[in-house]
DNA sequence: CTGTGTGTTTTATTAAATGAAATACATTTC
DNA sequence: GAAATGTATTTCATTTAATAAAACACACAG
């Protein structure tokens, strides 16, 4: 969550806005930075930060910098136990990775980021890839972001075609050496869950190959009762 | 976090109070339950829940139940990258587990719970043990809780002795078949970090054996610059 | 010791949170 | 099938807390 919301009304929302300022790239922020990033007054931010520290959602280092606290780990652990579909995804994701010999990931939308909920690392050649739990703002693009945006804000002009196609191929959007194909993932009842992505080296992957992967995704996901591709 | 705070002033605090209602045991709660658990008015809770859902810290199932959302995973991932001492702990925890052939864990205090930040499962015989990120309220006791309480609220009468001893042995507090020894863990500068615990079957572990483990903890932790035992 | 960049506290003003009641919407019961 | 029950949601006058500007404190650098 990098995008700054214009008019956050309510302290709770302001507090969450402060949390959203933290990223993998800038996991430690001081009051000045947080105030600037969130657009909140120093005093306002300080008050919210204090409560967040008290409740363990942030920590304050002796040098004055804030960073996420252990309460997040607690909540994440509970999230994993409830999110039944994440555990159902692990097997098919592993199978896909094995068959295509590339890294397969599952992303959901959370506000204006895509968050990685599951991933198979077995064919990871480069330490480029982000970890489970990591998030990237939509603005930085990528195939998964396109799918998520199309299915959560269908009014977009580009969205209609992406939904129609049932997949999206991106080349070099995040890193010039990588290409990805992403497909939407649906629950049995047709509800949208997120995006499955297969990523590999651009040189190895022509569009025909990438499109062929969508069939593999569909097959493996069907085995666990998921549906992937064009919505029916 | 199970204990209910008496007078939470401020919406942010009320929102965090709602989050704290979720536990491993009850990861799904509906408005009625949340309202009862937190002591907040239905309407008040509902407003806070809405924003928490919007920001991805909670999810709302079609059946109306709320549960933790993916944003927690995002924050937890960032927490892990900043919490440098957690990664420094992994090696010594693994070594201790290998030497004592039992499960070793590290807990910190977060509000009124102890949260597990690191654990070695290699000698786990029973599926009893909780996972990393899991938390247990202090009220349910356990050796780690005693240590954490003693070092974060030293004014307590019992605390003086626990600090003096540098360890605490518990038997059957959480489960009658298990016994644990816990020691405080300090950073090089003497600041308190949390509690290291070794847990095993009561029948295998007399007090002398458990006390002997504290020496192993001290040795292994010292190798990474930590200090464990009586504060100096 | 003066200046600059921080974090923190204070306080009158302003804006948002509250909660009781009304409404809506299921599901169950008779 | 109608009434009853339990739950979620909206509304709105009242109350309460959040706000932000300014003043203060504190460290560090030149």
Coordinates of C-alpha atoms (C1' of nucleotides) in Angstrom, one line a residue:
Chain A
X1 CA 0.0 0.0 0.0
X2 CA 1.9 2.9 -1.2
X3 CA -0.8 5.2 -2.7
X4 CA -1.8 7.9 -0.4
X5 CA -5.5 8.3 0.2
X6 CA -6.7 11.8 -0.3
X7 CA -9.2 12.4 2.4
X8 CA -9.0 9.9 5.1
X9 CA -11.8 10.6 7.6
X10 CA -11.6 8.9 11.0
X11 CA -8.8 8.1 13.3
X12 CA -8.9 4.4 12.6
X13 CA -8.5 5.0 8.9
X14 CA -5.6 7.4 9.7
X15 CA -4.0 4.7 11.8
X16 CA -4.2 2.2 9.1
X17 CA -2.9 4.7 6.7
X18 CA 0.2 5.0 8.8
X19 CA 0.6 1.3 8.8
X20 CA 0.3 1.3 5.0
X21 CA 3.3 3.6 4.8
X22 CA 5.6 0.8 5.7
X23 CA 6.9 -1.3 2.8
X24 CA 9.6 -4.0 2.2
X25 CA 11.7 -1.2 0.7
X26 CA 11.2 1.2 3.7
X27 CA 10.4 -0.9 6.7
X28 CA 11.7 1.7 9.1
X29 CA 10.2 5.2 9.2
X30 CA 10.5 8.1 11.6
X31 CA 7.8 10.5 12.6
X32 CA 8.9 13.1 10.1
X33 CA 8.7 10.6 7.2
X34 CA 5.4 9.1 8.4
X35 CA 3.9 12.6 8.7
X36 CA 5.0 13.5 5.2
X37 CA 4.0 10.2 3.6
X38 CA 0.5 10.1 5.2
X39 CA -0.1 13.8 4.9
X40 CA -1.1 13.8 8.6
X41 CA 0.0 16.5 11.0
X42 CA 2.9 15.6 13.2
X43 CA 0.9 15.7 16.4
X44 CA -1.9 13.7 14.8
X45 CA 0.5 11.0 13.6
X46 CA 2.3 10.9 16.9
X47 CA -0.9 10.2 18.8
X48 CA -1.9 7.4 16.4
X49 CA 1.7 5.9 16.5
X50 CA 1.6 5.8 20.2
X51 CA -1.5 3.6 20.3
X52 CA -0.1 1.4 17.5
X53 CA 3.1 0.9 19.5
X54 CA 1.1 0.1 22.7
X55 CA -0.9 -2.5 20.9
X56 CA 2.2 -4.0 19.3
X57 CA 1.4 -3.2 15.7
X58 CA 4.4 -1.0 15.5
X59 CA 7.7 -0.9 17.4
X60 CA 9.7 2.1 18.3
X61 CA 13.5 1.8 18.1
X62 CA 15.7 3.7 20.5
X63 CA 16.8 5.9 17.6
X64 CA 13.2 7.0 17.2
X65 CA 12.3 5.0 14.0
X66 CA 9.1 3.0 13.8
X67 CA 8.7 -0.4 12.3
X68 CA 6.0 -3.1 12.2
X69 CA 5.6 -5.0 15.5
X70 CA 4.9 -8.6 16.6
X71 CA 1.1 -8.2 16.7
X72 CA 1.1 -8.4 12.9
X73 CA 2.7 -11.9 13.2
X74 CA -0.1 -12.9 15.5
X75 CA -2.8 -11.7 13.1
X76 CA -1.0 -13.2 10.1
X77 CA -1.0 -16.6 11.8
X78 CA -4.7 -16.4 12.5
X79 CA -5.3 -15.3 8.9
X80 CA -3.5 -18.4 7.6
X81 CA -5.7 -20.7 9.7
X82 CA -9.0 -19.1 8.4
X83 CA -7.9 -18.6 4.9
X84 CA -8.9 -22.1 3.9
X85 CA -8.4 -21.5 0.2
X86 CA -4.8 -20.6 0.7
X87 CA -4.1 -24.1 2.0
X88 CA -6.1 -25.6 -0.8
X89 CA -4.0 -23.7 -3.3
X90 CA -0.6 -25.0 -2.1
X91 CA -0.9 -28.4 -3.8
X92 CA -2.0 -27.2 -7.3
X93 CA 0.6 -24.4 -7.2
X94 CA 3.3 -27.0 -6.4
X95 CA 2.1 -29.1 -9.3
X96 CA 2.1 -26.3 -11.8
X97 CA 5.6 -25.3 -10.8
X98 CA 6.7 -28.8 -11.3
X99 CA 5.2 -29.1 -14.7
X100 CA 6.3 -25.8 -16.1
X101 CA 9.6 -25.7 -14.1
X102 CA 9.0 -22.1 -13.2
X103 CA 7.9 -20.1 -10.2
X104 CA 4.1 -20.0 -9.7
X105 CA 2.5 -17.4 -7.4
X106 CA -0.9 -16.5 -6.1
X107 CA -1.8 -12.8 -5.5
X108 CA -4.8 -11.1 -4.0
X109 CA -5.8 -7.5 -4.0
X110 CA -5.5 -5.6 -0.8
X111 CA -6.4 -2.0 -1.2
X112 CA -4.1 -0.8 -3.9
X113 CA -1.4 -3.5 -3.7
X114 CA -1.2 -7.0 -4.8
X115 CA -0.2 -9.3 -1.9
X116 CA 1.5 -12.7 -2.4
X117 CA -0.4 -15.3 -0.5
X118 CA 1.2 -18.5 -1.8
X119 CA 4.2 -19.3 -4.0
X120 CA 6.3 -22.3 -5.1
X121 CA 10.0 -21.6 -4.9
X122 CA 11.3 -24.9 -6.1
X123 CA 12.3 -23.5 -9.5
X124 CA 13.6 -20.2 -8.4
X125 CA 16.9 -19.4 -10.1
X126 CA 17.2 -15.8 -9.0
X127 CA 16.8 -14.2 -5.7
X128 CA 14.7 -11.5 -7.4
X129 CA 11.4 -12.9 -6.4
X130 CA 9.6 -11.5 -3.4
X131 CA 8.5 -13.5 -0.5
X132 CA 5.0 -14.6 0.6
X133 CA 3.4 -11.7 2.4
X134 CA 5.2 -9.2 0.3
X135 CA 3.2 -6.6 -1.6
X136 CA 3.7 -4.4 -4.6
X137 CA 1.6 -1.3 -5.5
X138 CA -0.6 -1.7 -8.6
X139 CA 1.2 1.3 -10.1
X140 CA 4.3 -0.9 -10.6
X141 CA 2.2 -3.1 -13.0
X142 CA 2.9 -6.7 -13.7
X143 CA 0.5 -9.3 -15.1
X144 CA -1.1 -10.1 -11.7
X145 CA -1.9 -6.5 -11.1
X146 CA -3.7 -6.3 -14.5
X147 CA -5.8 -9.3 -13.6
X148 CA -6.6 -8.1 -10.1
X149 CA -7.6 -4.6 -11.4
X150 CA -9.7 -5.9 -14.2
X151 CA -11.7 -8.2 -11.9
X152 CA -12.1 -5.8 -9.0
X153 CA -12.7 -2.6 -10.9
X154 CA -14.4 -3.8 -14.1
X155 CA -15.5 -0.4 -15.2
X156 CA -12.0 0.2 -16.5
X157 CA -11.8 0.4 -20.3
X158 CA -8.9 -2.1 -20.6
X159 CA -10.6 -4.5 -18.1
X160 CA -13.3 -5.8 -20.5
X161 CA -10.7 -7.4 -22.8
X162 CA -8.6 -8.8 -20.0
X163 CA -11.7 -10.5 -18.5
X164 CA -12.8 -11.7 -21.9
X165 CA -9.3 -13.2 -22.7
X166 CA -9.1 -14.9 -19.3
X167 CA -5.4 -14.3 -19.1
X168 CA -2.8 -11.5 -19.4
X169 CA 0.8 -11.6 -20.5
X170 CA 3.4 -9.1 -19.4
X171 CA 6.9 -8.7 -20.5
X172 CA 9.5 -6.7 -18.7
X173 CA 7.1 -4.6 -16.7
X174 CA 8.7 -5.2 -13.4
X175 CA 12.1 -6.4 -14.6
X176 CA 13.1 -6.4 -18.2
X177 CA 14.4 -10.0 -18.1
X178 CA 11.2 -11.5 -16.9
X179 CA 7.9 -12.4 -18.6
X180 CA 4.7 -13.5 -16.9
X181 CA 1.3 -14.9 -17.6
X182 CA -1.5 -14.3 -15.1
X183 CA -5.0 -15.8 -15.0
X184 CA -7.9 -15.0 -12.7
X185 CA -8.8 -17.6 -10.1
X186 CA -12.4 -18.3 -9.1
X187 CA -14.1 -20.2 -6.3
X188 CA -16.6 -23.0 -7.3
X189 CA -19.4 -20.5 -6.9
X190 CA -17.8 -18.1 -9.4
X191 CA -16.6 -15.6 -6.9
X192 CA -13.2 -14.0 -7.7
X193 CA -10.3 -14.9 -5.5
X194 CA -7.2 -13.5 -7.1
X195 CA -4.5 -14.1 -9.7
X196 CA -2.3 -17.0 -10.5
X197 CA 1.0 -16.0 -12.1
X198 CA 3.8 -18.0 -13.8
X199 CA 7.0 -16.1 -14.2
X200 CA 10.2 -16.9 -16.1
X201 CA 13.0 -15.5 -18.3
X202 CA 11.8 -13.5 -21.3
X203 CA 14.2 -15.3 -23.6
X204 CA 12.7 -18.7 -22.8
X205 CA 9.1 -17.7 -23.1
X206 CA 7.3 -16.7 -26.3
X207 CA 3.6 -15.8 -26.1
X208 CA 2.5 -19.2 -27.4
X209 CA 4.3 -20.9 -24.6
X210 CA 2.9 -18.6 -22.0
X211 CA -0.6 -19.0 -23.3
X212 CA -0.1 -22.7 -23.2
X213 CA 0.6 -22.4 -19.5
X214 CA -2.9 -21.2 -18.8
X215 CA -4.2 -24.6 -19.8
X216 CA -1.9 -26.2 -17.2
X217 CA -3.1 -23.7 -14.5
X218 CA -6.7 -24.5 -15.4
X219 CA -6.1 -28.3 -15.2
X220 CA -4.3 -28.2 -11.8
X221 CA -6.7 -25.7 -10.2
X222 CA -9.7 -27.7 -11.4
X223 CA -8.4 -30.7 -9.4
X224 CA -8.9 -28.7 -6.2
X225 CA -12.3 -27.3 -7.3
X226 CA -11.0 -23.9 -8.4
X227 CA -11.8 -22.4 -11.8
X228 CA -9.3 -20.4 -13.8
X229 CA -9.6 -18.5 -17.1
X230 CA -12.6 -16.8 -18.6
X231 CA -15.5 -16.4 -16.2
X232 CA -18.5 -18.5 -17.2
Chain B
X1 CA -4.8 -10.7 23.2
X2 CA -7.9 -11.9 25.0
X3 CA -8.1 -9.6 27.9
X4 CA -10.6 -6.8 27.4
X5 CA -9.3 -3.4 28.0
X6 CA -11.7 -1.4 30.2
X7 CA -11.8 2.1 28.9
X8 CA -10.5 2.3 25.4
X9 CA -10.6 5.9 24.3
X10 CA -10.3 6.7 20.7
X11 CA -11.5 5.0 17.6
X12 CA -8.1 3.6 16.7
X13 CA -7.8 1.9 20.0
X14 CA -11.3 0.5 19.6
X15 CA -10.4 -0.8 16.1
X16 CA -7.3 -2.5 17.5
X17 CA -9.4 -3.8 20.3
X18 CA -11.6 -5.5 17.7
X19 CA -8.6 -7.1 16.1
X20 CA -7.5 -8.4 19.4
X21 CA -10.7 -10.3 19.8
X22 CA -9.5 -12.8 17.1
X23 CA -7.6 -15.8 18.4
X24 CA -6.4 -19.1 17.0
X25 CA -9.3 -20.7 18.9
X26 CA -11.9 -18.3 17.5
X27 CA -10.6 -17.0 14.2
X28 CA -14.0 -16.2 12.9
X29 CA -16.4 -13.9 14.7
X30 CA -19.6 -12.2 13.8
X31 CA -20.7 -8.7 14.7
X32 CA -22.7 -9.8 17.6
X33 CA -19.8 -11.7 19.1
X34 CA -17.3 -8.9 18.4
X35 CA -19.7 -6.4 20.0
X36 CA -20.0 -8.6 23.1
X37 CA -16.3 -9.4 23.3
X38 CA -15.1 -5.8 22.9
X39 CA -17.9 -4.2 24.8
X40 CA -18.5 -1.8 21.9
X41 CA -21.9 -0.8 20.7
X42 CA -23.0 -2.8 17.6
X43 CA -23.1 0.4 15.5
X44 CA -19.7 1.5 16.7
X45 CA -18.2 -1.9 16.1
X46 CA -19.8 -2.1 12.6
X47 CA -18.3 1.2 11.5
X48 CA -14.8 0.2 12.7
X49 CA -15.1 -3.3 11.1
X50 CA -16.0 -1.7 7.8
X51 CA -12.8 0.3 7.6
X52 CA -10.8 -2.7 8.7
X53 CA -12.3 -4.7 5.9
X54 CA -11.7 -2.0 3.4
X55 CA -8.0 -1.8 4.4
X56 CA -7.7 -5.6 4.3
X57 CA -7.0 -6.2 8.0
X58 CA -10.2 -8.2 8.2
X59 CA -12.3 -10.1 5.7
X60 CA -16.0 -10.6 5.7
X61 CA -17.4 -14.0 4.6
X62 CA -20.7 -14.2 2.8
X63 CA -22.2 -15.7 6.0
X64 CA -21.4 -12.4 7.8
X65 CA -18.4 -13.7 9.9
X66 CA -15.3 -11.6 10.1
X67 CA -11.8 -13.0 10.1
X68 CA -8.2 -11.6 9.7
X69 CA -7.3 -10.4 6.2
X70 CA -4.3 -10.5 3.9
X71 CA -2.9 -7.1 5.0
X72 CA -1.7 -8.8 8.2
X73 CA 0.4 -11.1 6.1
X74 CA 1.9 -8.0 4.4
X75 CA 2.8 -6.4 7.7
X76 CA 4.1 -9.6 9.2
X77 CA 6.5 -10.0 6.2
X78 CA 7.8 -6.5 6.8
X79 CA 8.1 -7.2 10.5
X80 CA 10.3 -10.1 9.8
X81 CA 12.7 -8.1 7.7
X82 CA 13.1 -5.4 10.3
X83 CA 13.2 -7.6 13.3
X84 CA 16.9 -8.3 13.0
X85 CA 17.2 -10.2 16.2
X86 CA 14.6 -12.7 15.1
X87 CA 16.9 -13.9 12.3
X88 CA 19.9 -13.8 14.6
X89 CA 17.9 -16.1 16.9
X90 CA 17.2 -18.8 14.4
X91 CA 20.6 -20.4 14.4
X92 CA 21.0 -20.6 18.2
X93 CA 17.4 -21.9 18.6
X94 CA 18.2 -24.7 16.1
X95 CA 21.4 -25.6 17.9
X96 CA 19.6 -25.8 21.3
X97 CA 16.9 -28.0 19.9
X98 CA 19.5 -30.3 18.4
X99 CA 21.4 -30.6 21.7
X100 CA 18.4 -31.1 24.0
X101 CA 16.3 -33.0 21.4
X102 CA 13.3 -30.9 22.3
X103 CA 11.3 -28.0 20.9
X104 CA 12.8 -24.6 21.6
X105 CA 10.8 -21.4 21.2
X106 CA 11.2 -17.7 21.6
X107 CA 8.3 -15.5 22.9
X108 CA 7.8 -11.8 23.3
X109 CA 5.2 -9.9 25.1
X110 CA 2.6 -8.1 23.0
X111 CA 0.0 -6.4 25.2
X112 CA -1.3 -9.2 27.4
X113 CA -0.3 -12.1 25.3
X114 CA 2.9 -13.9 24.6
X115 CA 3.6 -14.2 20.9
X116 CA 5.9 -16.9 19.4
X117 CA 8.4 -15.3 17.1
X118 CA 10.7 -18.2 16.4
X119 CA 10.6 -21.9 17.0
X120 CA 12.5 -25.1 16.1
X121 CA 10.2 -27.9 15.2
X122 CA 12.7 -30.6 14.4
X123 CA 12.0 -32.5 17.6
X124 CA 8.3 -32.1 17.6
X125 CA 6.6 -35.3 18.5
X126 CA 3.2 -34.0 19.1
X127 CA 1.0 -31.7 17.1
X128 CA 0.2 -29.9 20.4
X129 CA 2.6 -27.1 19.8
X130 CA 1.4 -23.8 18.4
X131 CA 2.9 -22.2 15.4
X132 CA 5.1 -19.2 14.9
X133 CA 2.9 -16.1 15.2
X134 CA 0.5 -17.8 17.5
X135 CA -0.2 -16.1 20.8
X136 CA -1.6 -17.1 24.2
X137 CA -2.9 -14.8 26.9
X138 CA -0.8 -14.5 30.0
X139 CA -3.7 -15.7 32.1
X140 CA -3.1 -19.2 30.7
X141 CA 0.3 -19.2 32.3
X142 CA 3.3 -21.2 31.2
X143 CA 6.9 -20.6 31.9
X144 CA 7.4 -18.0 29.1
X145 CA 4.5 -16.0 30.4
X146 CA 6.1 -15.8 33.9
X147 CA 9.4 -14.6 32.5
X148 CA 7.8 -12.0 30.3
X149 CA 5.6 -10.7 33.1
X150 CA 8.5 -10.6 35.5
X151 CA 10.7 -8.6 33.2
X152 CA 8.0 -6.2 31.8
X153 CA 6.2 -5.6 35.1
X154 CA 8.9 -6.0 37.8
X155 CA 6.8 -4.4 40.5
X156 CA 5.0 -7.7 40.9
X157 CA 5.8 -9.5 44.1
X158 CA 6.7 -12.9 42.4
X159 CA 8.8 -11.1 39.8
X160 CA 11.8 -10.3 42.0
X161 CA 12.5 -14.0 42.6
X162 CA 12.0 -14.9 38.9
X163 CA 14.4 -12.2 37.9
X164 CA 16.9 -13.2 40.5
X165 CA 16.8 -16.9 39.5
X166 CA 17.2 -16.2 35.8
X167 CA 14.9 -19.0 34.9
X168 CA 11.4 -20.4 35.6
X169 CA 10.2 -24.0 35.5
X170 CA 6.6 -24.9 34.9
X171 CA 4.9 -28.3 35.0
X172 CA 1.5 -29.0 33.5
X173 CA 0.4 -25.4 33.5
X174 CA -0.8 -25.5 29.9
X175 CA -1.0 -29.2 29.5
X176 CA -0.5 -31.7 32.2
X177 CA 1.9 -33.9 30.2
X178 CA 4.4 -31.1 29.4
X179 CA 7.0 -29.3 31.4
X180 CA 9.0 -26.3 30.4
X181 CA 12.0 -24.2 31.4
X182 CA 12.1 -20.5 30.3
X183 CA 14.9 -18.0 30.6
X184 CA 14.9 -14.3 29.8
X185 CA 16.8 -13.1 26.7
X186 CA 18.8 -9.9 26.7
X187 CA 20.4 -7.9 23.9
X188 CA 24.1 -7.1 24.3
X189 CA 23.3 -3.8 25.8
X190 CA 21.2 -5.4 28.6
X191 CA 17.8 -4.6 27.1
X192 CA 15.2 -7.3 27.6
X193 CA 14.0 -9.0 24.4
X194 CA 11.8 -11.9 25.5
X195 CA 11.8 -15.5 26.7
X196 CA 13.4 -18.7 25.4
X197 CA 11.6 -21.8 26.3
X198 CA 12.4 -25.5 26.1
X199 CA 9.4 -27.8 26.3
X200 CA 9.1 -31.6 26.7
X201 CA 7.3 -34.5 28.3
X202 CA 7.0 -34.2 32.1
X203 CA 8.0 -37.8 32.6
X204 CA 11.3 -37.3 30.9
X205 CA 12.3 -34.0 32.6
X206 CA 13.1 -33.6 36.3
X207 CA 14.0 -30.1 37.6
X208 CA 17.7 -30.8 37.6
X209 CA 17.6 -31.6 33.9
X210 CA 15.5 -28.6 33.1
X211 CA 17.8 -26.3 35.1
X212 CA 20.8 -27.9 33.2
X213 CA 19.1 -26.7 29.9
X214 CA 19.5 -23.1 30.9
X215 CA 23.3 -23.5 30.6
X216 CA 22.9 -24.8 27.1
X217 CA 20.6 -21.8 26.2
X218 CA 23.1 -19.4 27.7
X219 CA 26.0 -21.0 25.7
X220 CA 24.2 -21.0 22.3
X221 CA 22.7 -17.5 22.8
X222 CA 26.1 -16.1 23.7
X223 CA 27.5 -17.3 20.4
X224 CA 25.2 -14.8 18.7
X225 CA 25.9 -12.0 21.1
X226 CA 22.7 -12.5 23.2
X227 CA 22.7 -12.9 27.0
X228 CA 20.4 -15.3 28.8
X229 CA 19.9 -15.9 32.5
X230 CA 20.2 -13.5 35.5
X231 CA 20.6 -9.9 34.4
X232 CA 23.9 -8.4 35.3
Chain C
dC1 C1' 26.4 29.6 21.6
dT2 C1' 23.4 30.1 17.7
dG3 C1' 20.9 27.5 14.1
dT4 C1' 18.5 23.7 12.3
dG5 C1' 16.1 19.6 12.5
dT6 C1' 13.8 16.7 15.2
dG7 C1' 10.1 15.0 18.7
dT8 C1' 6.6 16.4 22.2
dT9 C1' 3.0 18.9 24.8
dT10 C1' -0.6 22.2 25.1
dT11 C1' -5.1 24.2 24.0
dA12 C1' -9.1 26.6 21.9
dT13 C1' -11.7 25.3 18.0
dT14 C1' -13.8 22.2 15.0
dA15 C1' -15.3 17.9 13.4
dA16 C1' -16.3 13.3 14.0
dA17 C1' -17.8 9.4 17.0
dT18 C1' -21.6 7.8 19.6
dG19 C1' -25.7 4.9 20.7
dA20 C1' -30.6 4.5 21.0
dA21 C1' -34.1 3.7 18.1
dA22 C1' -35.9 2.6 13.8
dT23 C1' -35.5 -0.4 9.8
dA24 C1' -34.3 -4.3 7.1
dC25 C1' -33.6 -8.9 6.4
dA26 C1' -33.1 -13.5 7.2
dT27 C1' -34.3 -17.8 9.6
dT28 C1' -37.0 -20.4 12.6
dT29 C1' -41.4 -21.7 14.9
dC30 C1' -46.0 -22.7 15.3
Chain D
dG1 C1' -47.9 -18.8 5.7
dA2 C1' -47.8 -15.6 9.4
dA3 C1' -45.7 -14.3 13.6
dA4 C1' -41.6 -14.4 16.2
dT5 C1' -36.8 -14.2 16.9
dG6 C1' -32.1 -13.0 16.0
dT7 C1' -29.1 -10.5 13.5
dA8 C1' -27.2 -6.7 10.5
dT9 C1' -27.6 -2.0 9.1
dT10 C1' -29.0 2.9 8.8
dT11 C1' -30.3 7.3 10.8
dC12 C1' -29.7 11.4 13.5
dA13 C1' -29.6 14.6 17.5
dT14 C1' -26.2 14.8 21.2
dT15 C1' -21.8 14.5 23.1
dT16 C1' -17.2 13.7 23.0
dA17 C1' -12.9 13.3 21.2
dA18 C1' -9.7 14.6 17.4
dT19 C1' -7.4 18.4 15.3
dA20 C1' -3.5 21.6 14.1
dA21 C1' -1.0 25.7 15.2
dA22 C1' 2.1 27.2 18.3
dA23 C1' 5.1 26.8 21.9
dC24 C1' 8.4 24.0 24.0
dA25 C1' 12.2 20.7 24.6
dC26 C1' 16.1 18.5 23.0
dA27 C1' 19.9 17.0 20.4
dC28 C1' 23.4 17.8 17.3
dA29 C1' 26.4 20.6 14.0
dG30 C1' 28.9 24.5 12.6

